[in-house]
Coordinates of C-alpha atoms and ligand atoms in Angstrom, one line a residue:
X522 CA -124.5 -87.7 17.1
X523 CA -126.6 -84.6 17.8
X524 CA -129.1 -83.4 15.2
X525 CA -127.3 -81.4 12.6
X526 CA -127.8 -77.6 12.4
X527 CA -128.4 -75.6 9.3
X528 CA -125.7 -73.5 7.7
X529 CA -126.9 -70.1 6.5
X530 CA -124.5 -68.6 4.0
X531 CA -124.6 -64.9 3.4
X532 CA -122.2 -64.8 0.6
X533 CA -120.8 -63.9 -2.8
X534 CA -121.5 -65.3 -6.3
X535 CA -119.1 -64.6 -9.1
X536 CA -118.9 -65.5 -12.7
X537 CA -115.3 -66.9 -12.9
X538 CA -113.5 -66.3 -16.1
X539 CA -110.6 -68.7 -15.8
X540 CA -107.6 -68.3 -18.0
X541 CA -104.8 -70.8 -17.9
X542 CA -101.3 -69.3 -18.4
X543 CA -97.8 -70.7 -18.3
X544 CA -96.9 -68.2 -15.5
X545 CA -98.7 -65.4 -13.8
X546 CA -97.8 -62.2 -15.9
X547 CA -95.7 -59.5 -14.3
X548 CA -96.9 -55.9 -14.2
X549 CA -96.9 -54.4 -17.8
X550 CA -96.6 -57.8 -19.4
X551 CA -99.1 -59.2 -21.9
X552 CA -99.3 -63.0 -22.3
X553 CA -101.4 -65.4 -24.4
X554 CA -103.6 -67.8 -22.4
X555 CA -103.5 -71.5 -23.0
X556 CA -107.2 -71.7 -22.5
X557 CA -110.1 -69.7 -21.2
X558 CA -113.3 -71.0 -19.6
X559 CA -116.2 -69.7 -17.6
X560 CA -117.3 -71.3 -14.3
X561 CA -119.6 -70.7 -11.4
X562 CA -117.7 -69.2 -8.5
X563 CA -117.5 -66.7 -5.7
X564 CA -116.4 -67.6 -2.2
X565 CA -119.9 -67.7 -0.8
X566 CA -121.2 -70.0 -3.5
X567 CA -118.2 -72.3 -3.4
X568 CA -118.4 -72.7 0.3
X569 CA -122.2 -73.2 0.3
X570 CA -121.9 -75.9 -2.4
X571 CA -119.0 -77.6 -0.6
X572 CA -121.0 -77.8 2.6
X573 CA -124.1 -79.1 0.8
X574 CA -122.2 -81.7 -1.2
X575 CA -120.8 -82.9 2.1
X576 CA -124.4 -83.4 3.2
X577 CA -125.1 -80.3 5.3
X578 CA -128.5 -78.5 5.2
X579 CA -127.4 -75.2 3.5
X580 CA -129.3 -72.0 2.6
X581 CA -127.8 -69.1 0.8
X582 CA -128.5 -65.4 0.5
X583 CA -127.0 -64.0 -2.6
X584 CA -127.4 -61.7 -5.6
X585 CA -126.4 -62.0 -9.2
X586 CA -127.5 -60.8 -12.6
X587 CA -129.4 -62.8 -15.3
X588 CA -126.1 -64.0 -16.8
X589 CA -125.2 -65.4 -13.4
X590 CA -128.4 -67.5 -13.1
X591 CA -126.3 -70.6 -14.0
X592 CA -124.5 -70.1 -10.6
X593 CA -127.8 -70.4 -8.8
X594 CA -128.5 -73.6 -10.9
X595 CA -125.1 -75.0 -10.0
X596 CA -125.9 -74.4 -6.3
X597 CA -129.3 -76.0 -6.6
X598 CA -127.7 -79.0 -8.2
X599 CA -125.2 -79.2 -5.3
X600 CA -128.0 -79.3 -2.8
X601 CA -128.1 -75.7 -1.6
X602 CA -131.5 -74.1 -0.9
X603 CA -131.5 -71.2 -3.3
X604 CA -134.9 -69.5 -2.6
X605 CA -133.1 -66.4 -1.3
X606 CA -130.8 -66.0 -4.3
X607 CA -131.9 -63.2 -6.6
X608 CA -130.8 -63.4 -10.3
X609 CA -132.3 -60.0 -11.5
X610 CA -129.5 -57.6 -10.6
X611 CA -128.2 -55.3 -13.3
X612 CA -124.6 -56.6 -13.2
X613 CA -123.3 -59.8 -11.9
X614 CA -120.2 -60.1 -9.7
X615 CA -117.3 -61.5 -11.8
X616 CA -113.8 -62.7 -11.1
X617 CA -110.9 -63.0 -13.5
X618 CA -108.8 -65.9 -12.4
X619 CA -105.4 -66.7 -13.7
X620 CA -104.1 -70.2 -13.1
X621 CA -100.5 -70.9 -13.8
X622 CA -99.0 -74.3 -14.9
X623 CA -97.6 -74.6 -11.4
X624 CA -101.1 -74.5 -10.0
X625 CA -100.8 -71.1 -8.3
X626 CA -103.4 -68.5 -9.1
X627 CA -104.1 -64.8 -9.0
X628 CA -107.6 -63.4 -8.9
X629 CA -109.2 -60.1 -9.5
X630 CA -112.8 -59.7 -8.4
X631 CA -115.5 -57.2 -9.4
X632 CA -118.1 -57.7 -6.7
X633 CA -121.0 -55.7 -8.4
X634 CA -124.3 -57.4 -7.4
X635 CA -122.6 -58.7 -4.3
X636 CA -122.4 -55.2 -3.0
X637 CA -126.1 -54.7 -3.3
X638 CA -127.1 -57.2 -0.6
X639 CA -129.5 -55.2 1.7
X640 CA -130.1 -55.1 5.5
X641 CA -133.8 -56.0 4.9
X642 CA -132.7 -59.0 2.9
X643 CA -130.4 -60.2 5.6
X644 CA -133.1 -59.6 8.3
X645 CA -135.6 -61.6 6.3
X646 CA -133.0 -64.4 5.6
X647 CA -132.1 -64.7 9.2
X648 CA -135.7 -64.7 10.5
X649 CA -136.1 -68.4 9.9
X650 CA -132.7 -69.4 11.4
X651 CA -132.9 -71.4 14.6
X652 CA -130.8 -70.6 17.7
X653 CA -127.5 -72.4 17.5
X654 CA -127.5 -72.6 13.7
X655 CA -124.4 -71.5 11.8
X656 CA -124.2 -68.3 9.8
X657 CA -121.2 -68.1 7.4
X658 CA -119.8 -64.9 6.0
X659 CA -116.9 -64.1 3.7
X660 CA -115.5 -60.7 2.8
X661 CA -116.8 -60.3 -0.8
X662 CA -120.3 -58.8 0.0
X663 CA -121.7 -55.6 1.4
X664 CA -122.8 -55.2 5.0
X665 CA -120.3 -57.7 6.5
X666 CA -120.1 -56.0 9.9
X667 CA -123.9 -55.3 10.0
X668 CA -124.6 -58.9 9.0
X669 CA -122.3 -60.3 11.7
X670 CA -124.0 -58.1 14.3
X671 CA -127.5 -59.1 13.2
X672 CA -126.6 -62.8 13.3
X673 CA -124.9 -62.6 16.7
X674 CA -127.9 -60.7 18.1
X675 CA -130.0 -63.8 17.2
X676 CA -127.7 -66.1 19.2
X677 CA -126.6 -67.8 16.0
X678 CA -123.1 -69.2 15.7
X679 CA -121.3 -66.7 13.4
X680 CA -118.3 -68.0 11.4
X681 CA -116.2 -65.7 9.2
X682 CA -113.9 -66.7 6.4
X683 CA -112.0 -63.4 6.3
X684 CA -111.1 -63.6 2.7
X685 CA -110.0 -61.6 0.8
X686 CA -108.2 -59.7 3.5
X687 CA -108.7 -56.0 2.7
X688 CA -109.6 -52.7 4.3
X689 CA -113.2 -54.0 4.6
X690 CA -112.1 -56.1 7.6
X691 CA -110.9 -53.1 9.7
X692 CA -113.0 -52.7 12.8
X693 CA -114.0 -56.4 12.8
X694 CA -115.8 -57.3 16.1
X695 CA -114.0 -60.5 16.9
X696 CA -116.0 -61.0 20.1
X697 CA -119.1 -61.6 17.9
X698 CA -117.6 -64.5 16.1
X699 CA -117.9 -68.2 17.1
X700 CA -115.2 -69.0 14.6
X701 CA -112.7 -67.5 12.2
X702 CA -111.0 -69.2 9.2
X703 CA -108.1 -67.5 7.4
X704 CA -105.2 -68.5 5.3
X705 CA -101.6 -67.5 6.1
X706 CA -101.8 -64.3 4.1
X707 CA -105.1 -63.2 5.7
X708 CA -103.8 -64.2 9.1
X709 CA -100.8 -61.9 8.5
X710 CA -103.0 -59.1 7.3
X711 CA -105.1 -59.3 10.5
X712 CA -102.2 -59.7 13.0
X713 CA -99.0 -58.4 11.3
X714 CA -97.4 -61.8 12.2
X715 CA -95.7 -63.6 9.3
X716 CA -95.4 -66.9 11.2
X717 CA -98.8 -68.6 11.0
X718 CA -98.4 -70.1 14.5
X719 CA -97.8 -66.7 16.0
X720 CA -100.7 -65.3 14.0
X721 CA -102.9 -68.1 15.3
X722 CA -102.0 -67.3 18.9
X723 CA -102.6 -63.6 18.3
X724 CA -106.0 -64.3 16.8
X725 CA -106.8 -66.8 19.6
X726 CA -106.2 -64.0 22.1
X727 CA -108.8 -61.8 20.4
X728 CA -111.3 -64.6 20.4
X729 CA -110.9 -66.4 23.8
X730 CA -114.2 -68.2 23.5
X731 CA -114.1 -68.9 19.8
X732 CA -112.4 -71.2 17.3
X733 CA -109.6 -69.9 15.1
X734 CA -108.3 -71.9 12.1
X735 CA -105.3 -70.9 10.0
X736 CA -105.1 -72.9 6.7
X737 CA -101.6 -73.6 5.4
X738 CA -102.3 -74.7 1.8
X739 CA -100.7 -78.1 1.1
X740 CA -99.4 -78.2 4.7
X741 CA -102.9 -78.6 6.1
X742 CA -104.2 -76.4 8.9
X743 CA -103.7 -75.4 12.5
X744 CA -106.4 -74.4 15.0
X745 CA -107.0 -73.0 18.4
X746 CA -110.0 -73.3 20.7
X747 CA -109.5 -72.0 24.2
X748 CA -106.3 -73.6 25.4
X749 CA -106.5 -76.5 23.0
X750 CA -104.4 -76.6 19.8
X751 CA -104.9 -78.7 16.8
X752 CA -102.8 -79.6 13.7
X753 CA -103.5 -81.6 10.6
X754 CA -100.6 -81.7 8.1
X755 CA -102.8 -82.2 5.1
X756 CA -102.5 -84.5 2.1
X757 CA -100.3 -84.5 -1.0
X758 CA -101.7 -84.1 -4.5
X759 CA -100.7 -83.3 -8.0
X760 CA -102.4 -79.9 -8.1
X761 CA -104.2 -79.0 -11.3
X762 CA -105.9 -75.8 -10.0
X763 CA -105.9 -74.5 -6.5
X764 CA -108.8 -72.0 -7.1
X765 CA -111.6 -72.8 -4.6
X766 CA -109.5 -75.2 -2.4
X767 CA -109.8 -72.8 0.5
X768 CA -113.6 -72.7 0.0
X769 CA -113.8 -76.5 -0.2
X770 CA -112.0 -76.5 3.2
X771 CA -114.3 -73.9 4.8
X772 CA -117.6 -75.5 3.5
X773 CA -116.7 -79.1 4.4
X774 CA -115.1 -78.1 7.8
X775 CA -118.3 -76.3 8.8
X776 CA -120.5 -79.1 7.5
X777 CA -118.6 -81.5 9.7
X778 CA -119.0 -79.1 12.7
X779 CA -122.7 -78.7 11.9
X780 CA -123.2 -82.4 12.2
X781 CA -121.5 -82.5 15.5
X782 CA -118.0 -83.7 14.7
X783 CA -115.1 -82.4 16.8
X784 CA -112.5 -79.9 15.5
X785 CA -109.8 -82.5 14.7
X786 CA -112.2 -84.6 12.6
X787 CA -113.6 -81.5 10.9
X788 CA -110.1 -80.2 10.0
X789 CA -109.2 -83.6 8.5
X790 CA -112.3 -83.5 6.4
X791 CA -111.7 -79.9 5.4
X792 CA -108.1 -80.7 4.4
X793 CA -109.2 -83.7 2.4
X794 CA -111.8 -81.6 0.5
X795 CA -109.3 -78.9 -0.3
X796 CA -106.8 -81.5 -1.6
X797 CA -109.4 -83.2 -3.7
X798 CA -110.6 -79.9 -5.1
X799 CA -107.0 -79.0 -6.2
X800 CA -107.0 -82.0 -8.5
X801 CA -109.7 -80.6 -10.8
X802 CA -110.1 -77.3 -12.7
X803 CA -112.7 -74.7 -11.6
X804 CA -113.9 -73.7 -8.2
X805 CA -117.4 -74.9 -7.6
X806 CA -117.2 -77.8 -10.1
X807 CA -114.0 -79.2 -8.5
X808 CA -115.7 -79.9 -5.2
X809 CA -115.6 -83.5 -4.1
X810 CA -118.5 -85.7 -2.9
X811 CA -119.0 -86.7 0.8
X812 CA -117.8 -90.2 0.2
X813 CA -114.6 -89.0 -1.5
X814 CA -113.9 -86.7 1.4
X815 CA -114.6 -89.4 4.0
X816 CA -112.3 -91.9 2.3
X817 CA -109.4 -89.4 2.0
X818 CA -109.9 -88.0 5.5
X819 CA -109.3 -91.4 7.1
X820 CA -106.0 -91.7 5.4
X821 CA -102.8 -90.8 7.4
X822 CA -101.7 -87.2 7.1
X823 CA -99.5 -86.4 4.1
X824 CA -100.8 -89.4 2.2
X825 CA -100.6 -88.7 -1.6
X826 CA -104.2 -88.9 -2.9
X827 CA -104.9 -90.7 -6.2
X828 CA -105.8 -88.5 -9.1
X829 CA -109.4 -87.8 -9.9
X830 CA -110.7 -87.9 -13.5
X831 CA -111.3 -84.6 -15.1
X832 CA -114.8 -83.3 -14.4
X833 CA -115.7 -83.3 -18.1
X834 CA -115.5 -87.1 -18.1
X835 CA -118.5 -87.2 -15.7
X836 CA -120.8 -86.3 -18.6
X837 CA -124.5 -85.8 -18.2
X838 CA -125.1 -89.0 -16.2
X839 CA -123.0 -88.9 -13.1
X840 CA -122.7 -92.6 -12.3
X841 CA -120.8 -93.2 -9.1
X842 CA -119.2 -96.1 -7.4
X843 CA -121.3 -97.3 -4.5
X844 CA -118.2 -97.8 -2.4
X845 CA -116.5 -94.5 -2.7
X846 CA -118.6 -92.2 -4.9
X847 CA -116.0 -92.1 -7.7
X848 CA -117.3 -91.2 -11.1
X849 CA -117.5 -94.4 -13.1
X850 CA -118.3 -93.1 -16.6
X851 CA -117.5 -95.7 -19.3
X852 CA -117.2 -98.5 -16.7
X853 CA -119.9 -101.1 -16.0
X854 CA -120.7 -104.0 -13.8
X855 CA -118.0 -106.5 -13.2
X856 CA -115.2 -104.0 -13.8
X857 CA -113.3 -102.5 -10.9
X858 CA -113.5 -98.9 -9.5
X859 CA -110.2 -97.2 -10.2
X860 CA -110.5 -95.3 -6.9
X861 CA -111.2 -97.9 -4.3
X862 CA -110.6 -101.1 -6.4
X863 CA -114.0 -102.5 -5.5
X864 CA -115.8 -104.6 -8.2
X865 CA -118.6 -102.6 -9.6
X866 CA -121.9 -104.4 -8.9
X867 CA -124.3 -101.7 -9.4
X868 CA -124.1 -98.1 -10.7
X869 CA -126.1 -95.3 -9.1
X870 CA -127.2 -92.0 -10.5
X871 CA -126.6 -89.4 -7.8
X872 CA -127.3 -86.4 -10.1
X873 CA -130.9 -87.2 -10.5
X874 CA -131.5 -87.3 -6.8
X875 CA -132.4 -83.7 -6.6
X876 CA -135.3 -83.8 -9.0
X877 CA -138.9 -83.3 -7.9
X878 CA -139.9 -86.2 -10.0
X879 CA -138.0 -88.6 -7.8
X880 CA -139.4 -86.9 -4.7
X881 CA -143.0 -87.3 -6.1
X882 CA -142.5 -91.0 -6.2
X883 CA -141.3 -91.4 -2.7
X884 CA -143.7 -88.8 -1.2
X885 CA -147.0 -90.6 -2.2
X886 CA -145.4 -94.0 -1.5
X887 CA -145.2 -92.9 2.1
X888 CA -149.0 -92.3 2.3
X889 CA -149.8 -95.5 0.4
X890 CA -147.6 -97.4 2.9
X891 CA -149.5 -95.8 5.8
X892 CA -152.8 -96.8 4.2
X893 CA -151.5 -100.3 3.9
X894 CA -150.7 -100.4 7.6
X895 CA -154.2 -99.1 8.5
X896 CA -156.0 -101.6 6.2
X897 CA -153.8 -104.4 7.5
X898 CA -154.5 -103.6 11.2
X899 CA -158.3 -103.2 10.8
X900 CA -158.5 -106.2 8.4
X901 CA -156.5 -108.2 10.8
X902 CA -158.8 -107.3 13.7
X903 CA -161.8 -108.5 11.5
X904 CA -160.1 -111.8 10.8
X905 CA -159.0 -112.2 14.4
X906 CA -162.6 -111.8 15.6
X907 CA -163.8 -114.2 12.8
X908 CA -161.3 -116.9 14.0
X909 CA -161.3 -116.4 17.7
X910 CA -164.7 -114.9 18.2
X911 CA -166.5 -118.1 19.2
X912 CA -164.0 -118.7 22.0
X913 CA -164.8 -115.3 23.3
X914 CA -168.6 -116.0 23.1
X915 CA -169.3 -113.4 20.5
X916 CA -172.6 -113.5 18.6
X917 CA -172.6 -115.4 15.2
X918 CA -173.7 -112.3 13.2
X919 CA -170.8 -110.2 14.5
X920 CA -168.4 -113.1 13.7
X921 CA -169.7 -113.3 10.1
X922 CA -169.6 -109.6 9.6
X923 CA -166.0 -109.4 10.9
X924 CA -165.0 -112.2 8.5
X925 CA -166.4 -110.3 5.5
X926 CA -164.8 -107.1 6.6
X927 CA -161.4 -108.8 7.4
X928 CA -161.2 -110.6 4.0
X929 CA -162.2 -107.4 2.1
X930 CA -159.7 -105.2 3.9
X931 CA -156.9 -107.7 3.8
X932 CA -157.4 -107.9 0.0
X933 CA -157.5 -104.1 -0.3
X934 CA -154.3 -104.0 1.8
X935 CA -152.5 -106.3 -0.7
X936 CA -153.6 -104.1 -3.6
X937 CA -152.6 -100.9 -1.9
X938 CA -149.2 -102.5 -0.9
X939 CA -148.7 -103.2 -4.5
X940 CA -149.4 -99.6 -5.5
X941 CA -147.0 -98.3 -2.8
X942 CA -144.2 -100.6 -3.7
X943 CA -144.6 -99.9 -7.4
X944 CA -144.0 -96.2 -6.7
X945 CA -141.0 -97.1 -4.5
X946 CA -139.6 -99.4 -7.3
X947 CA -139.9 -96.5 -9.8
X948 CA -138.1 -94.2 -7.4
X949 CA -135.4 -96.8 -6.8
X950 CA -135.0 -97.2 -10.5
X951 CA -133.8 -93.6 -10.7
X952 CA -131.8 -93.7 -7.6
X953 CA -130.0 -97.1 -7.8
X954 CA -130.5 -98.5 -11.2
X955 CA -133.4 -99.3 -13.5
X956 CA -132.6 -103.0 -13.2
X957 CA -133.2 -103.0 -9.5
X958 CA -136.5 -101.2 -9.9
X959 CA -137.8 -103.6 -12.6
X960 CA -136.7 -106.6 -10.6
X961 CA -138.4 -105.4 -7.4
X962 CA -141.6 -104.6 -9.3
X963 CA -141.7 -108.1 -10.9
X964 CA -140.8 -109.7 -7.6
X965 CA -143.7 -107.9 -5.9
X966 CA -146.0 -109.0 -8.7
X967 CA -145.2 -112.7 -8.5
X968 CA -146.8 -113.6 -5.2
X969 CA -149.8 -111.4 -6.1
X970 CA -150.3 -113.3 -9.3
X971 CA -150.0 -116.6 -7.5
X972 CA -152.8 -115.6 -5.0
X973 CA -155.0 -114.2 -7.7
X974 CA -154.8 -117.5 -9.7
X975 CA -155.7 -119.5 -6.7
X976 CA -158.4 -117.2 -5.5
X977 CA -160.1 -117.1 -8.9
X978 CA -159.7 -120.9 -9.4
X979 CA -158.5 -120.3 -12.9
X980 CA -156.3 -123.3 -12.7
X981 CA -157.6 -126.7 -11.7
X982 CA -154.8 -127.3 -9.2
X983 CA -154.7 -130.1 -6.6
X984 CA -154.8 -128.9 -3.0
X985 CA -151.2 -129.9 -2.3
X986 CA -150.0 -127.6 -5.2
X987 CA -152.3 -124.8 -4.1
X988 CA -151.0 -125.1 -0.6
X989 CA -147.4 -125.0 -1.8
X990 CA -148.1 -121.8 -3.9
X991 CA -149.7 -120.2 -0.8
X992 CA -146.7 -121.0 1.4
X993 CA -144.2 -119.8 -1.2
X994 CA -146.4 -116.8 -1.9
X995 CA -146.4 -115.8 1.7
X996 CA -142.6 -116.3 1.9
X997 CA -142.4 -114.2 -1.2
X998 CA -144.2 -111.4 0.6
X999 CA -141.7 -111.5 3.5
X1000 CA -138.7 -111.6 1.2
X1001 CA -139.9 -108.8 -1.1
X1002 CA -140.9 -106.5 1.8
X1003 CA -137.5 -107.1 3.4
X1004 CA -135.8 -106.4 0.0
X1005 CA -137.7 -103.1 -0.4
X1006 CA -136.6 -102.0 3.1
X1007 CA -132.9 -102.9 2.4
X1008 CA -132.9 -101.0 -0.9
X1009 CA -134.5 -98.0 0.7
X1010 CA -131.8 -98.0 3.3
X1011 CA -129.1 -98.4 0.6
X1012 CA -130.5 -95.4 -1.3
X1013 CA -130.1 -93.3 1.8
X1014 CA -126.5 -94.3 2.0
X1015 CA -125.5 -93.9 -1.6
X1016 CA -127.1 -90.5 -1.8
X1017 CA -124.7 -89.3 0.9
X1018 CA -127.5 -87.9 3.0
X1019 CA -126.2 -86.1 6.0
X1020 CA -127.2 -88.7 8.6
X1021 CA -127.8 -92.3 8.0
X1022 CA -131.1 -93.4 9.4
X1023 CA -131.0 -97.2 9.1
X1024 CA -132.8 -97.7 12.4
X1025 CA -136.2 -97.8 10.7
X1026 CA -134.9 -100.3 8.2
X1027 CA -133.3 -102.5 10.8
X1028 CA -136.4 -102.5 13.0
X1029 CA -138.6 -103.4 9.9
X1030 CA -136.2 -106.1 8.8
X1031 CA -136.1 -107.6 12.3
X1032 CA -139.9 -107.6 12.4
X1033 CA -140.1 -109.4 9.1
X1034 CA -137.6 -112.1 10.2
X1035 CA -139.6 -112.7 13.4
X1036 CA -142.8 -112.9 11.4
X1037 CA -141.2 -115.2 8.8
X1038 CA -139.9 -117.6 11.4
X1039 CA -143.3 -117.7 13.1
X1040 CA -145.1 -118.3 9.8
X1041 CA -142.7 -121.1 8.8
X1042 CA -142.9 -122.8 12.2
X1043 CA -146.7 -122.9 11.9
X1044 CA -146.5 -124.3 8.4
X1045 CA -143.8 -126.8 9.3
X1046 CA -145.7 -128.1 12.3
X1047 CA -149.0 -127.9 10.6
X1048 CA -150.1 -126.5 13.9
X1049 CA -153.0 -124.3 14.8
X1050 CA -152.9 -120.6 14.5
X1051 CA -153.1 -119.5 18.1
X1052 CA -154.1 -115.9 18.9
X1053 CA -150.6 -114.8 20.2
X1054 CA -148.9 -115.9 17.0
X1055 CA -151.4 -114.2 14.8
X1056 CA -150.9 -111.0 16.8
X1057 CA -147.1 -111.2 16.5
X1058 CA -147.5 -111.7 12.7
X1059 CA -149.8 -108.7 12.4
X1060 CA -147.5 -106.5 14.5
X1061 CA -144.5 -107.6 12.5
X1062 CA -146.0 -106.7 9.1
X1063 CA -147.4 -103.4 10.4
X1064 CA -143.9 -102.5 11.8
X1065 CA -142.3 -103.3 8.4
X1066 CA -144.8 -101.1 6.6
X1067 CA -144.4 -98.3 9.0
X1068 CA -140.6 -98.5 8.5
X1069 CA -141.2 -98.4 4.8
X1070 CA -143.4 -95.3 5.1
X1071 CA -140.8 -93.7 7.4
X1072 CA -137.9 -94.2 5.0
X1073 CA -140.0 -93.0 2.0
X1074 CA -140.9 -89.8 4.0
X1075 CA -137.3 -89.1 4.9
X1076 CA -136.1 -89.6 1.4
X1077 CA -138.8 -87.3 0.0
X1078 CA -138.0 -84.7 2.6
X1079 CA -134.3 -84.8 1.9
X1080 CA -134.8 -84.5 -1.8
X1081 CA -137.1 -81.5 -1.2
X1082 CA -134.5 -79.9 0.9
X1083 CA -132.0 -80.2 -1.9
X1084 CA -134.3 -78.7 -4.6
Ligands
RIB1433 O1 -112.0 -68.6 -3.6 C1 -112.1 -68.7 -5.0 C2 -113.1 -67.7 -5.5 O2 -112.6 -66.5 -5.2 C3 -113.3 -67.8 -6.9 O3 -114.3 -68.6 -7.3 C4 -113.5 -66.3 -7.3 O4 -114.8 -66.1 -7.7 C5 -113.2 -65.5 -6.1 O5 -114.3 -65.0 -5.4

């Protein structure tokens, strides 16, 4: 899969005041609401959050007032880069959202701060975008046409969700768009065609080189790209609240496109996201996780999706199933996940992934791991010269000096490896579970204690016992290093990072297996330690530690990107 591109959202932020009513009132009617709640919303914010939750790299340019700062926080929590979102406007954009018992809704928006986005702001925001990146607009902010022109001029892929369809869309330069996403109403407003298929054809004619998507609510979506046509008939759900479902579609569809998926796959994912979002109240807060979307997207079209728990149940600690990402609040090890039926073995804490504290554990661990590798390599060269030097005819003084250096650096290497892995264990405590962190830290400590005891001769042990401790201690090093690598790789997966990067872990694990086999063969045969075997052992450990450093670096970078 090609490297994923960044999605730059120039979009709206709204404080959604959601009132639940039995039925949407008619003109002149006053009705009592069943409930009233305030949520983060706005099409731009919802779409940015949906894409980020799916794992895309997302930046957003937006404006809101101080009372809208919680929207910025919600976006940050979802993984959006929020540096270009201002929260000092005089008045925040707001939306009054009425949701009927049937699930249908009616929305009135007051764009306010969203109308104060400036040309300079857009210019500055787009300055760091790379050619081929995606820029996403909706029709709730000022300067839509100017923004589109500026993005197109930079050879960026411009996508427009033409919602809401109003007079602001007149004069739209379709030729500047790489893609257009509309629902049936918006398609009709743009083309005059009531039939969505005819509307799709009409729009496709205006954008011969671009992609057009018409979403059909519960019936899925249809799309056109050149002469190709696509259809996905959607999924069935018991809808609780359809607000934001279209935004879930747009965000997840584009995230899938950004990571190189084809249109059919992206539409399936968009439909799954929209359907899952309909099962929860609120717009931004109803968005599903990547794993939930992936599981649903692979189901046959029209499958009825199982209900999701209400968002409130997720509480402050979002513990999720490792299999499908389902919120597992109130359930523990040994019970089954109600979503995928898998027995819960471990519970992870996705919500804490975004915090700098976690990044700060993995970031330094990367440098410690690199230091371990350097000490190991230089120390090994010293030991190698000490053992093999005579055969090469090296002077005695150099051999003695190398032995001293080799022993010192190898010892230092073990200490530094301990520091590195203690940091990683603390990071994994937060990411996977505290139990795994503590177990790994103890496991790392055991072989070290064994060697220290032997080295300091604190115990009067017979040689055979010492020898056994050394052998098991070394095996312990192999096993614990392999375990660390496996857990780092698992963290990558459970955090739903955009791309899985298991290669480093696989290479490191293979290296450890090779090294372990060599070591055991030598021990088993009580054979000599020929130079080639030593070199293989050294290279294997160095590879494993470089793999460890690499995974720590990637995790720290990814967390930073989500802050
Ligand atoms: O698409 C749903 C969104 O439209 C709501 O969050 C509301 O803010 C309006 O902008």
